[in-house]
Tab-separated table of C-alpha atoms in Angstrom:
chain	number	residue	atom	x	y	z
A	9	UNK	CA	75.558	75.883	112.431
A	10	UNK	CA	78.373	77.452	110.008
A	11	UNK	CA	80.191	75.490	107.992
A	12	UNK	CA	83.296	76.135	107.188
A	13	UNK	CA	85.698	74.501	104.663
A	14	UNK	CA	89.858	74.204	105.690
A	15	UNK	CA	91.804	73.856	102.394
A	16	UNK	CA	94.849	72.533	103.187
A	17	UNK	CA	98.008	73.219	100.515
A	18	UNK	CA	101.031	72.320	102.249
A	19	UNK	CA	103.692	74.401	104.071
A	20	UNK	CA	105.242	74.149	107.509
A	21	UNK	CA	101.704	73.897	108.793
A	22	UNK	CA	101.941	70.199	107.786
A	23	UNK	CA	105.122	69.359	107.291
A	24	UNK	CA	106.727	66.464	108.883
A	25	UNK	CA	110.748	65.755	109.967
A	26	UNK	CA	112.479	63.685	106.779
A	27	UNK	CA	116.026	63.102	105.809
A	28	UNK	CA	115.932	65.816	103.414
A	29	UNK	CA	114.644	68.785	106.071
A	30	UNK	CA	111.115	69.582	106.876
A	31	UNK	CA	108.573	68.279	104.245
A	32	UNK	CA	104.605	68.605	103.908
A	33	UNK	CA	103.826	65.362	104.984
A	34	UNK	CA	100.348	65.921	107.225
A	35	UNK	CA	96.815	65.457	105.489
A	36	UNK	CA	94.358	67.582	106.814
A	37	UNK	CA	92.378	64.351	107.912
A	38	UNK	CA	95.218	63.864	110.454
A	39	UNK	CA	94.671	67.328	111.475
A	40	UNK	CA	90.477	67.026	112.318
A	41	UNK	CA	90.984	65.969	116.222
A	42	UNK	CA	93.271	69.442	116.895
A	43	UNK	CA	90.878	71.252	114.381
A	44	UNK	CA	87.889	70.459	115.500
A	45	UNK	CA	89.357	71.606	119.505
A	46	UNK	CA	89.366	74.969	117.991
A	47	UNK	CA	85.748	74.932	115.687
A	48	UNK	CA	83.384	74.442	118.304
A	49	UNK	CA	80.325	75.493	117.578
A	50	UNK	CA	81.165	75.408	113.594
A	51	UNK	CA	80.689	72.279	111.518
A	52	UNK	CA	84.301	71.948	109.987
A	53	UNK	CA	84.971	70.148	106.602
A	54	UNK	CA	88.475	69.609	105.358
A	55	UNK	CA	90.434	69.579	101.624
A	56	UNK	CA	93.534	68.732	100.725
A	57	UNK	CA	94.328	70.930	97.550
A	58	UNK	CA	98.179	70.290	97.504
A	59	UNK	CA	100.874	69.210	100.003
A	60	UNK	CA	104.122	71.200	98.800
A	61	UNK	CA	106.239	73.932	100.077
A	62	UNK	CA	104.876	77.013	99.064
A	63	UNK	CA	108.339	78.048	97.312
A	64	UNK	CA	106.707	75.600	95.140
A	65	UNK	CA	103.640	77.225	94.725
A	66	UNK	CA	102.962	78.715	91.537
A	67	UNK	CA	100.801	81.178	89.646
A	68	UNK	CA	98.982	78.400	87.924
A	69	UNK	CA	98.855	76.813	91.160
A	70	UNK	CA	96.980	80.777	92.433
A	71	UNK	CA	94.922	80.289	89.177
A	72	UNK	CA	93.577	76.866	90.067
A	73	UNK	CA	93.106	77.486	93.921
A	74	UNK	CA	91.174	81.132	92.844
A	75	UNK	CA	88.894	78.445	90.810
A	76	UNK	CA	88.553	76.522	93.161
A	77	UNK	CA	86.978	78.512	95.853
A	78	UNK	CA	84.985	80.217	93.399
A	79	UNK	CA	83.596	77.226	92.879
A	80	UNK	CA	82.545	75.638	96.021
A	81	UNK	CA	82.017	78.900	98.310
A	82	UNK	CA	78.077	78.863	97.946
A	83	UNK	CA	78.138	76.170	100.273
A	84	UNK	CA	79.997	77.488	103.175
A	85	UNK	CA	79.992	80.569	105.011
A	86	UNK	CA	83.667	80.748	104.978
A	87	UNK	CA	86.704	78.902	103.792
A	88	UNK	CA	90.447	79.179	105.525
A	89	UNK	CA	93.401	78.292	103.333
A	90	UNK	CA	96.102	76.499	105.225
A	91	UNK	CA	99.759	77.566	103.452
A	92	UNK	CA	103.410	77.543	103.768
A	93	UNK	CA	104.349	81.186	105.250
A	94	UNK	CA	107.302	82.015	102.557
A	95	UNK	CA	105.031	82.735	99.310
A	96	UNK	CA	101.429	83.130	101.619
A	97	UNK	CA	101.470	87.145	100.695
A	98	UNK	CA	101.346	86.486	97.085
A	99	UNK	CA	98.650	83.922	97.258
A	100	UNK	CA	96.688	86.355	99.392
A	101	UNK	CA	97.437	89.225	97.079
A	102	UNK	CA	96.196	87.517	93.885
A	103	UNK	CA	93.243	85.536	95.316
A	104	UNK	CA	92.334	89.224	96.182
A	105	UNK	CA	92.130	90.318	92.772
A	106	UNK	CA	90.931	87.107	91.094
A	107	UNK	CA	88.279	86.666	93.649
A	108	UNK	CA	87.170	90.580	94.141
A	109	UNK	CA	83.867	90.906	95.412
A	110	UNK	CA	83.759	87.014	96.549
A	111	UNK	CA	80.439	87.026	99.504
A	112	UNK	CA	82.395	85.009	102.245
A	113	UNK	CA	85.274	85.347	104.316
A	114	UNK	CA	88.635	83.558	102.476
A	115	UNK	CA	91.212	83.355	105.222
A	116	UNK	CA	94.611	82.039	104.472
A	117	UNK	CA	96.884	81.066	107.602
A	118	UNK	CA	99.968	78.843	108.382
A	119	UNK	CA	102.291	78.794	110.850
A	120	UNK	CA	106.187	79.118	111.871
A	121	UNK	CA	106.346	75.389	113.474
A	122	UNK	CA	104.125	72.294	112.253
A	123	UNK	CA	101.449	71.302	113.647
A	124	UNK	CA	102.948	68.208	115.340
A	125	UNK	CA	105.471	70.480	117.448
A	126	UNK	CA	103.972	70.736	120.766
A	127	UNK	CA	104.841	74.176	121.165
A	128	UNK	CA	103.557	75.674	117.771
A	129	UNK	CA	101.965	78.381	116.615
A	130	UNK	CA	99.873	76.444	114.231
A	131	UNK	CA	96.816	76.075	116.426
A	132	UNK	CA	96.480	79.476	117.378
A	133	UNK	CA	96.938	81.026	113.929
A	134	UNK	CA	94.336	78.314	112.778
A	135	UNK	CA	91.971	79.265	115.844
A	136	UNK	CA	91.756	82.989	114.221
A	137	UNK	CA	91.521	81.912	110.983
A	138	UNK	CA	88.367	79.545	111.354
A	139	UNK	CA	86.714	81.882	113.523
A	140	UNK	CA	87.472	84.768	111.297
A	141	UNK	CA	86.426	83.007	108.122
A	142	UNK	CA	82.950	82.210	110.746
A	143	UNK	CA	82.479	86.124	111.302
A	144	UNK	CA	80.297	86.569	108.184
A	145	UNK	CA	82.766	89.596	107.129
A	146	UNK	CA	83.632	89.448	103.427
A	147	UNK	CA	87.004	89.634	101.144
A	148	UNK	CA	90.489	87.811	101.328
A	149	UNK	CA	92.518	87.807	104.388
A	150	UNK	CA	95.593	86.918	106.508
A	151	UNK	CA	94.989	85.314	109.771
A	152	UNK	CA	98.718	85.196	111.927
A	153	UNK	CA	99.494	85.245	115.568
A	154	UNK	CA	96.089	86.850	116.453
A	155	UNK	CA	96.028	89.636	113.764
A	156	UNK	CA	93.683	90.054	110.725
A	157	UNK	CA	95.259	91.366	107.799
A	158	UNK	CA	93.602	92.421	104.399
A	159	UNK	CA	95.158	90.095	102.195
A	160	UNK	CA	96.942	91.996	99.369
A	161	UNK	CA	98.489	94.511	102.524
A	162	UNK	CA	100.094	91.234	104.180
A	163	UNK	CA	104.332	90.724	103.515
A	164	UNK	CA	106.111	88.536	105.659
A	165	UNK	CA	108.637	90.279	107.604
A	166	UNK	CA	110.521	87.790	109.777
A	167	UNK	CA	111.666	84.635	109.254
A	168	UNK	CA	111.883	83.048	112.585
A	169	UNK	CA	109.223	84.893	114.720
A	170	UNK	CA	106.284	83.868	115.600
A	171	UNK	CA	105.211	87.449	114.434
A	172	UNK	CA	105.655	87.083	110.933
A	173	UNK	CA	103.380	88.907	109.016
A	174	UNK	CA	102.517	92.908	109.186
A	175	UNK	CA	100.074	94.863	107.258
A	176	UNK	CA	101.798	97.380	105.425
A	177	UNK	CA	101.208	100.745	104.806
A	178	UNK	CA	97.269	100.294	105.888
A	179	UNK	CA	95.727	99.077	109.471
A	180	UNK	CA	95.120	95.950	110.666
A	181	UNK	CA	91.406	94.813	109.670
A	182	UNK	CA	91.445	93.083	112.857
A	183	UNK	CA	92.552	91.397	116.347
A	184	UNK	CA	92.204	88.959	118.499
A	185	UNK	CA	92.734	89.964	122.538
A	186	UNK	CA	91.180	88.777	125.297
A	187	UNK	CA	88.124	90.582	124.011
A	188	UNK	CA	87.669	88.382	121.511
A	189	UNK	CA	87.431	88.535	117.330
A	190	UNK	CA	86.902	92.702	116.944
A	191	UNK	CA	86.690	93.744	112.750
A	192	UNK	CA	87.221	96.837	112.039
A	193	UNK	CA	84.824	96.955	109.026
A	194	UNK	CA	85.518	100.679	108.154
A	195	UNK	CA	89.143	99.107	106.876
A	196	UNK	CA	87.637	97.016	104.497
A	197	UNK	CA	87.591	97.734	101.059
A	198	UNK	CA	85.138	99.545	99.686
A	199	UNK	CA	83.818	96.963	97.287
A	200	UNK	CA	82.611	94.568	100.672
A	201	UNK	CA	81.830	97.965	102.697
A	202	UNK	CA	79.040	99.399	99.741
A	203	UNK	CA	77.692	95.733	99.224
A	204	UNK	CA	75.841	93.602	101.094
A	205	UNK	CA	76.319	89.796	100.985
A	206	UNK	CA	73.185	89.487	98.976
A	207	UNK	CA	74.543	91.916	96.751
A	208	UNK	CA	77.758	90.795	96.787
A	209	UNK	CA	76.446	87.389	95.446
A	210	UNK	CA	74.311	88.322	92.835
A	211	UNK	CA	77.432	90.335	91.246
A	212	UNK	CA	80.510	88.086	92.059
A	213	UNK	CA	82.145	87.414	88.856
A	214	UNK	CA	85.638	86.196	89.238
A	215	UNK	CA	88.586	86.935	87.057
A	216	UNK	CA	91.184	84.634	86.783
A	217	UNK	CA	93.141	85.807	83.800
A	218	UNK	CA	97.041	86.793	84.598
A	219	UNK	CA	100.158	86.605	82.518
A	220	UNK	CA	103.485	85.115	83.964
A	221	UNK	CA	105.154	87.152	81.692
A	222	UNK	CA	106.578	89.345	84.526
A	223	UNK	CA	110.043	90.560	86.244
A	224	UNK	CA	110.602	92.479	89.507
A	225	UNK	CA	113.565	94.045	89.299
A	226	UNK	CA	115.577	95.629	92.303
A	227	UNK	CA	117.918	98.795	91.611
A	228	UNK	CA	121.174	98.581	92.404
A	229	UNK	CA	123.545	101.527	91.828
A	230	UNK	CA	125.419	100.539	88.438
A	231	UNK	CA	122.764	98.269	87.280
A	232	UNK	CA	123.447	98.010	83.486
A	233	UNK	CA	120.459	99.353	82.067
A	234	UNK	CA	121.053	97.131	79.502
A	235	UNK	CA	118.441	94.400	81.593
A	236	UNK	CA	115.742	95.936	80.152
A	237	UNK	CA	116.303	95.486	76.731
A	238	UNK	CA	116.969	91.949	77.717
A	239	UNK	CA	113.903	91.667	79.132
A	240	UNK	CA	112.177	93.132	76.506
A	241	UNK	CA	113.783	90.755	73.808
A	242	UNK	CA	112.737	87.822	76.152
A	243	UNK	CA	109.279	88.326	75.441
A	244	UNK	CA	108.414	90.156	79.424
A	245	UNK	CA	105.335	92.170	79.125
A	246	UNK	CA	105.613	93.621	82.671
A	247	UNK	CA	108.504	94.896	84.881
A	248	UNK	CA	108.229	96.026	88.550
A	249	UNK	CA	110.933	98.248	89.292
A	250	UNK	CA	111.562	99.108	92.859
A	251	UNK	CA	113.694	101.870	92.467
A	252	UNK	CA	115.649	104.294	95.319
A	253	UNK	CA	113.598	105.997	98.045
A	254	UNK	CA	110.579	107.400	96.703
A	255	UNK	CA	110.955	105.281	93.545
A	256	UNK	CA	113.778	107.078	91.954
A	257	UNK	CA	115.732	105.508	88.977
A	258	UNK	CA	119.309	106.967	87.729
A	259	UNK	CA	119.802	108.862	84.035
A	260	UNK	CA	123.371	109.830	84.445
A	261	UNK	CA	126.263	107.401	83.498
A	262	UNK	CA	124.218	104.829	83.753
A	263	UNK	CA	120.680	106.216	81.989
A	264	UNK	CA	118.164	103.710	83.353
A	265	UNK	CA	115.354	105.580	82.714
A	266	UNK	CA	116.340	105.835	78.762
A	267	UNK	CA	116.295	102.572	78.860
A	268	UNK	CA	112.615	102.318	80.382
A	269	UNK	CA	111.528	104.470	77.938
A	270	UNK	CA	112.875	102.173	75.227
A	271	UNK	CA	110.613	99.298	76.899
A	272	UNK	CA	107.731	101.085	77.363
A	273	UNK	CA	107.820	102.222	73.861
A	274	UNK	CA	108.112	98.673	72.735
A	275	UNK	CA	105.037	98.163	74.684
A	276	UNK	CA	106.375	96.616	78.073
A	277	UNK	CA	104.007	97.954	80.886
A	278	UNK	CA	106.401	99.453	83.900
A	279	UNK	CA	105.421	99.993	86.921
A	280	UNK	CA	107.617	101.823	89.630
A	281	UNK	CA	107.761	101.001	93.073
A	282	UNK	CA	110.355	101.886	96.522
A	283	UNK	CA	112.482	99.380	98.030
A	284	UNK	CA	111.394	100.932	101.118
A	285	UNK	CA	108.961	98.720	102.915
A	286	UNK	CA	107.003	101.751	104.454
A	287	UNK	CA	105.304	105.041	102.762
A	288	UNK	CA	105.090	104.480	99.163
A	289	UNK	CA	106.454	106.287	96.316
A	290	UNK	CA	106.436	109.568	95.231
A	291	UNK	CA	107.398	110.019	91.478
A	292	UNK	CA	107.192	114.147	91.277
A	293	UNK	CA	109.319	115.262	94.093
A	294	UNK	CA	112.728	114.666	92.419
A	295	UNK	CA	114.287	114.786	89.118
A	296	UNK	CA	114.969	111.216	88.858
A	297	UNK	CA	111.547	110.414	89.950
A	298	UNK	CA	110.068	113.111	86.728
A	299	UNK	CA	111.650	111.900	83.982
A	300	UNK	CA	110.558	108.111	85.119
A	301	UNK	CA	106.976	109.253	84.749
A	302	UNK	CA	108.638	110.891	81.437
A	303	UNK	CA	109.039	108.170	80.387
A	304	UNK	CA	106.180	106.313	80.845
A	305	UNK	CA	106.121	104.041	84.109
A	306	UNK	CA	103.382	103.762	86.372
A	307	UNK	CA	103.670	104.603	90.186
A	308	UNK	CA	102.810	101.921	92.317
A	309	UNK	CA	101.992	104.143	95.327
A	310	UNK	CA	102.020	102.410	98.574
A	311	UNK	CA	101.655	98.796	97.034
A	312	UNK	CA	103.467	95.945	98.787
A	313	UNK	CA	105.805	94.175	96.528
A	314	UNK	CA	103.699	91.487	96.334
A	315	UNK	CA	100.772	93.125	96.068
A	316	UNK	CA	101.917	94.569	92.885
A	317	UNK	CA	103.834	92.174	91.148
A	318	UNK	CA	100.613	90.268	91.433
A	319	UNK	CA	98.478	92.787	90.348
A	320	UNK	CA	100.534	93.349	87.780
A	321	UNK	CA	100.326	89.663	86.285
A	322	UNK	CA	96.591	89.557	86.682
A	323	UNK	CA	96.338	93.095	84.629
A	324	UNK	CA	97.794	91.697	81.848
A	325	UNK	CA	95.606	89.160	81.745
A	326	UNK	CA	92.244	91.210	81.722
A	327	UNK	CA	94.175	93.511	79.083
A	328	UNK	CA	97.019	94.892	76.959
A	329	UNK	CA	95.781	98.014	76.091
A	330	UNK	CA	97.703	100.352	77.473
A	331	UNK	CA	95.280	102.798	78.093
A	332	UNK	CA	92.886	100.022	80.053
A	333	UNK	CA	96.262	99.085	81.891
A	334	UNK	CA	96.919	102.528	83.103
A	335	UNK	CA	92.805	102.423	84.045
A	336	UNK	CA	93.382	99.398	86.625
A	337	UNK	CA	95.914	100.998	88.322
A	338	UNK	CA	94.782	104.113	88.436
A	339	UNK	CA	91.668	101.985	90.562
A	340	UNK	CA	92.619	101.053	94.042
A	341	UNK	CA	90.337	97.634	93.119
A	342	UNK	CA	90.606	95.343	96.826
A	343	UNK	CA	92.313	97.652	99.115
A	344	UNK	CA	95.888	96.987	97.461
A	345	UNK	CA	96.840	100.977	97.676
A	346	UNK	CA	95.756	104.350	98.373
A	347	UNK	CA	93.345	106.358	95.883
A	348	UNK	CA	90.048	106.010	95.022
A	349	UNK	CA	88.355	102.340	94.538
């Protein structure tokens, strides 16, 4: 019989009616008679990790989770992270670099109403996610209203719908229909594709290095370029940039990219993204999107915002070498963008 390990951290999963709003308030111990409906056939073991609302979930709290399962996973076959919906994408995104390579499924779910409402979506979302961290197929993923999602391609889209999550810019790894649990494993990245389990264990070595030292920064026509400097004298060793359309930044009037030349000559690592959700960026098609390359950023492709603001933290803490820097994201490394792996 599988087992299977539910690591609970909070969110509206578990939280519980208070006079200050919804709260996590639900252990997963309370949760085993509802979980275990859902497990049969799998022996089911539950954690509590933390009980907070993941807008309070932090990168050291991402650090210490990533450690975590690295630790205990040779003794389950798969492990599902219960976690609040608002921040889940970022925690999915970073587990999938820290934990690259990792033998078992890591499934992180939550859900749009607690638990205790009778007409949630929490069991079903928790349904996938135990049976998809059961299916033996490796990497990090996102389990919501019956899709499977590779977990640094997940963003929440919706705030209210039980439909939250999409996978952007790449397929869905999987679904759940009323033909059951069907993985596509061609999606997967190629790291769990080339490798089997066996193989997969004898090379796992986790990374859980990352600096904090990070912005994202939205364009905004008349942004001061004048931010960047600030940043720079603030001590930030990494900005993401989502700039206009393709990832376009303005030199007239207002010459931003002077002034992100000016940072990445003081040795700030930028990376350039689109504040469109969908396609990606395309840095040589336009003048505004040359001279940003000019000047030194790096194109984050077809990257989800959280896929590479995260990303960009955990480079900076395997390097800060610029060269080595430009190296990891030239790599597509757990499926987080097009190009080569």
């Amino acid at each position: 019989m599988k087992k299977i390990l539910v690591l609970n951290t909070g969110g509206t999963l578990s939280s519980i009616k208070s006079e200050h709003g919804m709260v996590p308030g639900i252990r997963s111990g309370d949760m085993m008679e509802e979980l275990r409906m859902i497990s049969k056939n799998l022996q089911l073991e539950t954690e509590d990790f933390l009980s907070v609302d993941s807008s309070n979930f932090f990168p050291e709290d991402w650090e210490r989770l990533a450690r975590r399962i690295a630790e205990i996973w040779p003794d389950y076959q798969g492990i599902v992270v219960i976690h609040g919906t608002d921040t889940l994408a970022y925690t999915s995104s970073m587990l999938s670099f820290m934990l690259r390579g990792i033998p078992i499924p890591v499934v992180l779910t939550g859900s749009q109403l607690s638990i205790a409402h009778p007409v949630a979506d929490a069991l079903e979302n928790c349904r996938g996610a135990v049976h998809m961290a059961a299916s033996g197929c490796p990497g990090v993923f996102v389990v919501f209203n019956r899709k499977v999602i590779s977990g640094c391609r997940a963003s929440k889209v919706r705030t209210m719908s039980f439909d939250a999550f999409e996978s952007i810019n790449y397929p869905n790894i999987g679904e759940i229909s009323s033909l059951g649990l069907h993985i596509r494993r061609e999606y997967l990245p190629a790291v769990y594709r080339e490798n089997t389990p066996e193989e997969l264990a004898a090379d796992f070595q986790p990374r859980f290095g990352y600096s904090s030292h990070v912005f994202l920064l939205k364009l905004y026509p008349g942004i001061s370029p004048d931010i960047t400097d600030a940043l720079c004298n603030a001590g930030y060793r990494g900005i993401y940039i989502e700039g206009f359309g393709l990832g376009n930044m303005p030199f007239l009037k207002h010459d931003f990219v002077g002034a992100v030349q000016r940072a990445v000559e003081c040795g700030v690592t930028v990376l350039a993204g689109s504040q469109c959700l969908y396609e990606g960026t395309n840095l040589t098609v336009y003048e505004t999107g040359l001279k940003a390359l000019s000047a030194g950023v790096i194109e984050a492709r077809d990257m989800t915002t959280e896929a590479a603001l995260t990303k960009l933290m955990w480079v900076l803490g395997q390097s800060l070498d610029p060269a080595q820097i430009r190296q990891y994201f030239d790599r597509n490394l757990a499926g987080e963008c097009e190009g080569t792996t």
